[in-house]
Amino acid sequence: MRLHGTHIKLTERSLYSVDVKMSVELDVFVGNTTIMDKEVYQLWLNGYTVNDAVKVRIEGGVMEECEASAEVLLSDTMDQYRTFQMCERLLHHPAKLANQLLFQIPPDRQAMLIERYYAFDDSFVREVLGKKLSKGTKKDLDDVSIKTGITLKSCRRQFDNFKRVFKVVEELKGPLVENIRQHFLLPDQLARDYAAIVFFANHRFETGKKKLQYLTFQDFAFCAGQLINNWTVGAVDNMMEDMDVDLDKEFLQDLKDLKILITDKDLLDQHKNLVCTALRGKTNVFNEMEANFKNLSRGLVNIAAKLINAKDVRDFFIDLVEKFIEPCRSDKLTSIDVNLYLTHYTNSAHILDTFKHHAVWTRYMGVIKSCILRMYHD
Amino acid sequence: MPGKLKAKIVAGRHLPVMDRASDLTDAFVEVKFGNTTFKTDVYPKSLNPQWNSEWFKFEVDDEDLQDEPLQITVLDHDTYSANDAIGKVYIDIDPLLCSEAATVISGWLPIYDTIHGIRGEINVLVKVDLFNDLNRFRQSSCGVKFFCTTSIPRCYRAVMVHGFVEELVVNEDPEYQWIDRIRTPRASNEARQRLIFLMSGELQRKIGLKVLEMGGNAVVGYLQCFDLEGESGLVVRAIGTACTLEKISTFPATATHPNNSSPSKDMKEPGFGEEAPGVPLSSGPPTPLRAQTFSSFSPSKSYSRQSSSSDTELSLTPKTGMGSGGSAGKEAGPLKALLRQQTQSALEQREYPFFTLTAFPPGFLLHVGGVVSARSVKLLDRIHNPDEPETRDAWWEEIRQEIKSHAKALGCHAVVGYSESTSICEEVCILSASGTAAVLSSRFMQDGPLDTEHRFEEVVSPGCGFCHIPYDELNIPFPAQLTYCYCCRRYKVPDVLFTTIDLPTEANVTGKGCLIQARLCRTKKKAQGEGNATAISSLLPFLEYELHTQLMNKLKLRGMNALFGLRIQISVGETMLLGLASATGVYLTALPSPGGIQIAGKTPSDITYEQHISTMQKKINDTIDKNKELYEINPPEVVEEIIGSPIPEPRQRSRLFRSHSESSDEVSELDLSHGKKDAFVLEIDDTDAVEDIHALLTDSPTPAGFYSCNTEIMPGIQNWTSAIQMFTSVRVFRLNANLTNQGLNKIFSDLCENLLKSLYFKLRSMVPCCLCHLNFTVAIPEDELIQVAVTAVAMSFDKEQPLENGKQSGEKTLIKAITENDEQLQFNLELNAETSSHNPLSSPKGLSEVGSHLSARDRCSSWIEQLKLKAHTIRRGSVKTTSSLEKASPLPEGRSRSLRSNRSYSGSSVAVVKMTPLSFIPGAKIIKYLGIINMFFIRETSSLREEGGVSGFLHTFIAEVFAMVRAHVAALGGNAVVSYSMKECVFMENPNKNQAQCLINVSGDAVIFVRESELESTSVQTQSATTHTSNGGEGT
């Protein structure tokens, strides 16, 4: 027979030895319905080696529960790992999982597999958020792994997921979140998170600076959602001709017009008076607000005016922190104060007689307000 | 021009990238049937091509339609070089040739390549237009239905069971042809796959012809196997049971209509018998053959038929019979006997009165004698004319004759649950056949008397009748204990019963059953040719004997008294022989309670030794007690006086009067044997016995919530849920050291145990559940390697219902299941209910055939003596089998059980294909059989490491095979495969070359099922119609 030429025994081939007299060379279990253990799946996703996974399982007490031996556990874990590896190819294109024929997996299981495969650690995503999803970044993942305590394998999976989603939606038209949900069959919240990640990666927002460290991924994801829903082309134009990924260039251009609020001395004073009148008696920190008004207003309007430059877009969050959040915090404003201030600041501008850019102002300040409020941790 | 085959190629999807530059593929399709090939257009630059081709039409003979598969090849067009093949799809169009099966094949089928595995899918449409052409001399057997199921398929009714059909075809193995040296592995694999498809088709056609000749229209229990003989060729062989089936109307209400089931109408069908072609009837004494097979290996025969000694450890059980075992009393007795003679003669006219069925229409199986088996060792390099089937035919004929004569020795005229297998190692081939000797009713056979039979049959209670010994008590082939049946107290039963069939649905069983395995490993010296064959031949009887002892011990340790579904596999390697016997142990209420196991020391001088013995004894006793509790075996205690002189309950009296035994001498004789009260004794001076005890005690019990069996149903479990999980698990072990027999044994036993433990662990989420149809296959693929493959189905059930409840639903479903098979039961039951109060026996028919039985007995006697002799030489004096009688009882109301539950389930909307090795799907009703699935695949790799090593490679391949089976079933319009089995899994590896190859052969029946909940409205009627009759059937 062709395969039976000379055979030399290779001991390292064996999967595991039961004892000195016998070793298992091959060990497979295939069910008509593919059996997948959620716990083992999680261990696999977390990048545990088979042996580590077996240890974790033993500690978890599954052996006592089911009258199993370590050997049985090892065999099961290896088998499951193999199944997951075979499925991984399909998980890269979740839509395929539903109409592939190789594994018969019930729909609820499929959803679980996909959701967990695309789930990520917040601590990991904070490290790569806003970074270019390039090979260079991938190379640095071992540092991320050490820093976060997440296995390199898991880091790589998460990174590759980001990159894969990015690549797919980059080419697509239409609403970002919907595209992600449809292409990767993710639940709504996860799809939104991915939209944020893609959006951040696309604009390369700076999120790693020390001043931004206090912000969680969910803070950024919220802000990204605001930007996507209000500042992109898709936000105003339902024709779905363009993507949600890019900010509305026209809008950014228009933002420059807001500069009048700080360049026109009369307008600036008028705005300040209106805001102060409205705030008087409603807060303990009125004096600080009054004193800081011009400074804060300049900060916000300057951010708006600069957004036309891609480079300045990257600094959007650091600018918000430096130009607005930090000054407010040093004045000990509570988030209620900030909310009050921003509300009147936004509304008062509409009363100014010479200010004409109401639409742009509303579109800009709506997002700024909700972002700042989210980022303003007391 | 009897047929037009039409195929349309619709689309492809998930195709592999064939052009690296564009990351796309320019795919087109070749459609080939016979020598005609059509091509589609090239669909450029797409991984999801839409060909939407015209209908390709092939005008062909129906003979070709049966033999040839439709071959679909997907290729990548290449302008400059040769087109690259992406993969192939073989479509067996046989299901389309039968009007009652599928009408169209339509769906996504995986494109398969022997090197790369599945590479995308193709959507095809296939139809066949058949023209009737009745005048021709038929070469084809279109329209004959094939079923893998070893019982009468669920939506059919057996009008007649004609009997055994077999066929064998031989061809040169493409892998051993000279051309194999120059062609690619892919070409070689494809040649082989194609050849086996062709041979399977031819085989099926030929078997179909035989069925038509017999007057049948279907083959049930179709078992096809192939033998890779190597240089001498490739054999595809099949056996089956020819039947005439009638479709039961899909509406259950009409199915119960009694007019339909009129037996006399059924019997008018033309049948097989007179015109049995070929081989003369077995009128010649079987003795010469036996003499030959018992002789030691004698290579000097006239021509190539170098039959070596074929060993026969026949009838593993001590089973016995008395001449009129099932007779129904003074009047009925002789008549009954006569009828049996008649049936027997009907069967004797057949070349082989064998039935591959393991479950029977009610009333068909009258008595069970015990297991009969025969083995023979042959040398493949001595086949004179390897390309012709004659030599192999002769080999099998020899074995079958032996089986037939064994059955006769047990007073039986038929063999049921019959199967054949081989094990090949280099040039040595062990041929094995086994079955269960039985006495059958003539009811489904053509020449049975029509009017009388029912009256006789209904007298024998269905719950215990099959246990009654079929053979003459005075001529017991083995020393065995006979007692009066613990159910009816009228007929004698053996102390232990071994069978290869499924537990009859109507059998009275106490408690639950369990899987029992005997495992044995024996070293053997490396040898060549005749010497090797002789060595193997001389080892075989010991192997079988020890397997038998192990089974017996384990059975007793579990407090049980009968084995069902016994399957003994002997596998041969260069340096060892493996024996694995699997069966399902149960406690048959009709049989006596098994005695315990007693250990005896030979030299009772040493005190520590005595202590050692007593601790062992205690351990054993504890285990027996524990097992009895575990399996709920608690037959009510019974006063011993009752035994032998049954005091009938008033209800039964009328019948019991009739059943007065014909000879009072026999009774007294029997009573004597009851007096001896000794247990099963094991002497532990005997090293084998130590080993036995060890093996007994190392078998760990199944974890809580699990049950296991290798039969279709598990007694004591009724309320299955719809959750089923079919699985295949394969392990290969390497033995690292030179081991003694004992060491080997332990390792082999451990690895089987560990495999089971792994299965339990894997399936823990299904608890409470039962692993049904656990089918172990062992092989020795290479020196020092042991391969164990298991296919089974795990089925969840609901926690115990209150007993009353459970029994009731069991009864109902039992009846329901039966009516599905055969509504004759109803007729019968009604009769039963009516006649339980008066004597219906009066028919004087069938008196003319008294002689045949006697002559048969004479013929057998000579070899029975031989057999006895042999039994004595093998049997060591230290082992005695007896039964203890303190615990025994008639449990006439034996708990009825059924595999099917009435529970309704909400149907799932997911398009899934269920697979199960069983013939049914719990909670569902099979409404249509779409045809047989018989697929053969080869997979090869030269990048073993890259594919995840041997485990990764095989895991993928098995998953692919499942996927292809499911896809083909779905394309036929089905949603399940029943009676699925993986008949072959030949795995070879050469890690040094980074290569591996695997061949897998699977089969099953594609069906459409509907959930019972969906049928509820219609089935209510049926139930109400059948429930009242069930009382008559159960009351024994």
Short mmCIF file of C-alpha atoms in Angstrom, two decimals, chain B residues 437-632:
data_model
loop_
_atom_site.label_atom_id
_atom_site.label_comp_id
_atom_site.label_asym_id
_atom_site.label_seq_id
_atom_site.Cartn_x
_atom_site.Cartn_y
_atom_site.Cartn_z
CA ALA B 437 -31.11 -19.86 15.79
CA ALA B 438 -34.84 -19.47 15.89
CA VAL B 439 -38.17 -21.03 15.12
CA LEU B 440 -40.35 -18.81 12.99
CA SER B 441 -44.00 -18.73 12.26
CA SER B 442 -44.98 -19.74 8.79
CA ARG B 443 -47.30 -16.84 8.70
CA PHE B 444 -45.15 -14.67 6.56
CA MET B 445 -43.96 -17.50 4.43
CA GLN B 446 -45.65 -18.61 1.36
CA ASP B 447 -46.56 -22.18 2.10
CA GLY B 448 -47.71 -21.82 5.63
CA PRO B 449 -51.19 -23.08 6.36
CA LEU B 450 -53.51 -20.20 6.43
CA ASP B 451 -56.29 -20.95 8.80
CA THR B 452 -54.64 -22.76 11.58
CA GLU B 453 -51.64 -20.71 12.32
CA HIS B 454 -53.30 -17.88 14.06
CA ARG B 455 -54.98 -20.13 16.45
CA PHE B 456 -51.74 -21.63 17.44
CA GLU B 457 -49.81 -18.52 17.65
CA GLU B 458 -52.10 -16.65 19.85
CA VAL B 459 -51.76 -19.27 22.49
CA VAL B 460 -48.13 -18.56 23.02
CA SER B 461 -47.92 -15.48 25.11
CA PRO B 462 -45.90 -12.83 23.37
CA GLY B 463 -44.05 -11.84 26.50
CA CYS B 464 -42.25 -15.10 27.06
CA GLY B 465 -42.97 -17.36 24.10
CA PHE B 466 -39.72 -16.63 22.38
CA CYS B 467 -37.77 -17.77 25.44
CA HIS B 468 -39.23 -21.25 25.40
CA ILE B 469 -36.67 -23.75 24.27
CA PRO B 470 -37.11 -24.96 20.74
CA TYR B 471 -35.12 -28.12 21.09
CA ASP B 472 -35.67 -31.56 22.42
CA GLU B 473 -34.81 -31.68 26.05
CA LEU B 474 -33.36 -35.15 25.75
CA ASN B 475 -30.88 -34.05 23.21
CA ILE B 476 -29.31 -31.04 24.83
CA PRO B 477 -26.17 -30.04 23.03
CA PHE B 478 -24.74 -28.43 26.13
CA PRO B 479 -25.18 -29.15 29.78
CA ALA B 480 -27.67 -26.57 30.84
CA GLN B 481 -30.35 -25.99 33.38
CA LEU B 482 -33.91 -25.97 32.25
CA THR B 483 -36.76 -24.63 34.26
CA TYR B 484 -40.35 -23.89 33.62
CA CYS B 485 -40.96 -20.49 32.25
CA TYR B 486 -41.36 -17.97 35.01
CA CYS B 487 -44.06 -16.20 33.11
CA CYS B 488 -46.42 -18.88 31.89
CA ARG B 489 -45.11 -21.85 33.87
CA ARG B 490 -45.85 -24.16 31.03
CA TYR B 491 -42.81 -24.43 28.86
CA LYS B 492 -39.22 -24.87 29.61
CA VAL B 493 -36.72 -22.11 29.37
CA PRO B 494 -32.93 -22.10 29.60
CA ASP B 495 -31.14 -20.43 32.48
CA VAL B 496 -29.44 -17.98 30.18
CA LEU B 497 -30.26 -16.79 26.70
CA PHE B 498 -27.86 -15.19 24.23
CA THR B 499 -29.11 -13.69 20.97
CA THR B 500 -28.00 -11.41 18.18
CA ILE B 501 -31.43 -9.87 17.71
CA ASP B 502 -33.08 -6.88 19.29
CA LEU B 503 -35.15 -7.34 22.37
CA PRO B 504 -38.64 -8.19 21.10
CA THR B 505 -40.94 -5.30 21.93
CA GLU B 506 -43.41 -7.62 23.58
CA ALA B 507 -40.84 -9.33 25.83
CA ASN B 508 -41.39 -9.21 29.57
CA VAL B 509 -38.36 -7.65 31.17
CA THR B 510 -37.61 -6.84 34.77
CA GLY B 511 -35.75 -3.61 35.37
CA LYS B 512 -33.44 -1.93 32.93
CA GLY B 513 -30.71 -3.27 30.69
CA CYS B 514 -27.11 -2.34 30.13
CA LEU B 515 -24.24 -2.68 27.73
CA ILE B 516 -22.03 -5.65 28.45
CA GLN B 517 -18.70 -6.06 26.76
CA ALA B 518 -16.16 -8.81 26.80
CA ARG B 519 -12.74 -7.75 25.63
CA LEU B 520 -9.84 -9.92 24.86
CA CYS B 521 -6.41 -9.54 23.40
CA ARG B 522 -4.13 -12.45 22.57
CA THR B 523 -0.59 -12.28 21.33
CA LYS B 524 0.39 -14.37 18.39
CA LYS B 525 3.73 -15.16 16.85
CA LYS B 526 4.52 -13.47 13.61
CA ALA B 527 4.17 -16.01 10.88
CA GLN B 528 3.58 -16.39 7.19
CA GLY B 529 1.10 -18.19 5.05
CA GLU B 530 -0.17 -21.52 6.18
CA GLY B 531 1.66 -21.47 9.47
CA ASN B 532 0.03 -18.20 10.28
CA ALA B 533 -3.39 -19.47 9.33
CA THR B 534 -2.92 -22.55 11.47
CA ALA B 535 -1.81 -20.47 14.42
CA ILE B 536 -4.84 -18.23 14.10
CA SER B 537 -7.18 -21.16 13.68
CA SER B 538 -5.94 -22.75 16.84
CA LEU B 539 -6.25 -19.52 18.79
CA LEU B 540 -9.79 -18.76 17.72
CA PRO B 541 -11.66 -21.32 19.83
CA PHE B 542 -9.90 -20.17 22.99
CA LEU B 543 -10.61 -16.59 22.15
CA GLU B 544 -14.27 -17.31 21.65
CA TYR B 545 -14.49 -19.44 24.72
CA GLU B 546 -12.96 -16.80 26.91
CA LEU B 547 -15.12 -14.07 25.45
CA HIS B 548 -18.07 -16.22 26.27
CA THR B 549 -16.90 -16.78 29.84
CA GLN B 550 -16.34 -13.08 30.28
CA LEU B 551 -19.78 -12.28 28.96
CA MET B 552 -21.33 -14.85 31.25
CA ASN B 553 -19.49 -13.53 34.29
CA LYS B 554 -20.35 -9.95 33.56
CA LEU B 555 -23.95 -10.87 32.95
CA LYS B 556 -24.18 -12.59 36.29
CA LEU B 557 -22.40 -9.76 38.00
CA ARG B 558 -25.20 -7.51 36.83
CA GLY B 559 -27.80 -9.92 38.02
CA MET B 560 -29.15 -10.44 34.52
CA ASN B 561 -29.97 -13.52 32.51
CA ALA B 562 -30.09 -12.68 28.83
CA LEU B 563 -28.06 -10.94 26.15
CA PHE B 564 -29.48 -9.26 23.08
CA GLY B 565 -27.73 -7.78 20.08
CA LEU B 566 -24.64 -9.88 20.71
CA ARG B 567 -21.93 -9.01 18.27
CA ILE B 568 -18.55 -10.65 18.47
CA GLN B 569 -15.81 -9.14 16.47
CA ILE B 570 -12.49 -10.84 16.03
CA SER B 571 -9.77 -8.79 14.48
CA VAL B 572 -6.48 -10.14 13.31
CA GLY B 573 -3.12 -8.40 13.27
CA GLU B 574 0.39 -9.58 12.68
CA THR B 575 1.21 -10.17 16.30
CA MET B 576 -2.13 -10.29 18.01
CA LEU B 577 -5.77 -11.16 17.87
CA LEU B 578 -8.44 -8.91 19.30
CA GLY B 579 -11.83 -10.05 20.37
CA LEU B 580 -14.61 -7.73 21.32
CA ALA B 581 -18.06 -8.95 22.21
CA SER B 582 -20.79 -6.38 22.83
CA ALA B 583 -24.33 -7.06 23.86
CA THR B 584 -27.15 -5.66 25.90
CA GLY B 585 -27.85 -7.53 29.10
CA VAL B 586 -31.37 -7.70 30.44
CA TYR B 587 -33.31 -9.63 33.00
CA LEU B 588 -35.94 -11.59 31.16
CA THR B 589 -38.81 -12.20 33.48
CA ALA B 590 -39.41 -15.59 31.94
CA LEU B 591 -35.96 -16.89 32.77
CA PRO B 592 -34.73 -17.91 36.20
CA SER B 593 -32.81 -15.50 38.32
CA PRO B 594 -29.10 -15.97 37.73
CA GLY B 595 -27.07 -17.46 40.49
CA GLY B 596 -24.28 -15.50 42.03
CA ILE B 597 -20.62 -15.94 41.34
CA GLN B 598 -18.75 -18.02 43.83
CA ILE B 599 -15.03 -17.97 44.16
CA ALA B 600 -13.27 -21.08 45.24
CA GLY B 601 -9.63 -21.52 46.04
CA LYS B 602 -7.91 -24.73 45.10
CA THR B 603 -5.59 -24.90 48.08
CA PRO B 604 -7.53 -23.80 51.08
CA SER B 605 -4.66 -24.08 53.52
CA ASP B 606 -3.37 -20.60 53.91
CA ILE B 607 -5.35 -18.23 56.09
CA THR B 608 -4.38 -15.03 54.29
CA TYR B 609 -5.30 -16.72 51.09
CA GLU B 610 -8.67 -17.56 52.47
CA GLN B 611 -9.10 -14.00 53.54
CA HIS B 612 -8.15 -12.80 50.13
CA ILE B 613 -10.78 -15.03 48.65
CA SER B 614 -13.45 -13.92 51.04
CA THR B 615 -12.79 -10.24 50.41
CA MET B 616 -13.02 -10.88 46.71
CA GLN B 617 -16.21 -12.78 47.21
CA LYS B 618 -17.60 -9.96 49.25
CA LYS B 619 -16.66 -7.45 46.60
CA ILE B 620 -18.42 -9.50 43.99
CA ASN B 621 -21.51 -9.94 46.07
CA ASP B 622 -21.61 -6.24 46.82
CA THR B 623 -21.29 -5.43 43.16
CA ILE B 624 -24.12 -7.76 42.28
CA ASP B 625 -26.34 -6.16 44.88
CA LYS B 626 -25.41 -2.71 43.73
CA ASN B 627 -26.11 -3.59 40.14
CA LYS B 628 -29.47 -5.07 40.97
CA GLU B 629 -30.38 -1.83 42.59
CA LEU B 630 -28.95 0.23 39.77
CA TYR B 631 -30.81 -1.65 37.07
CA GLU B 632 -33.93 -2.05 39.19
#
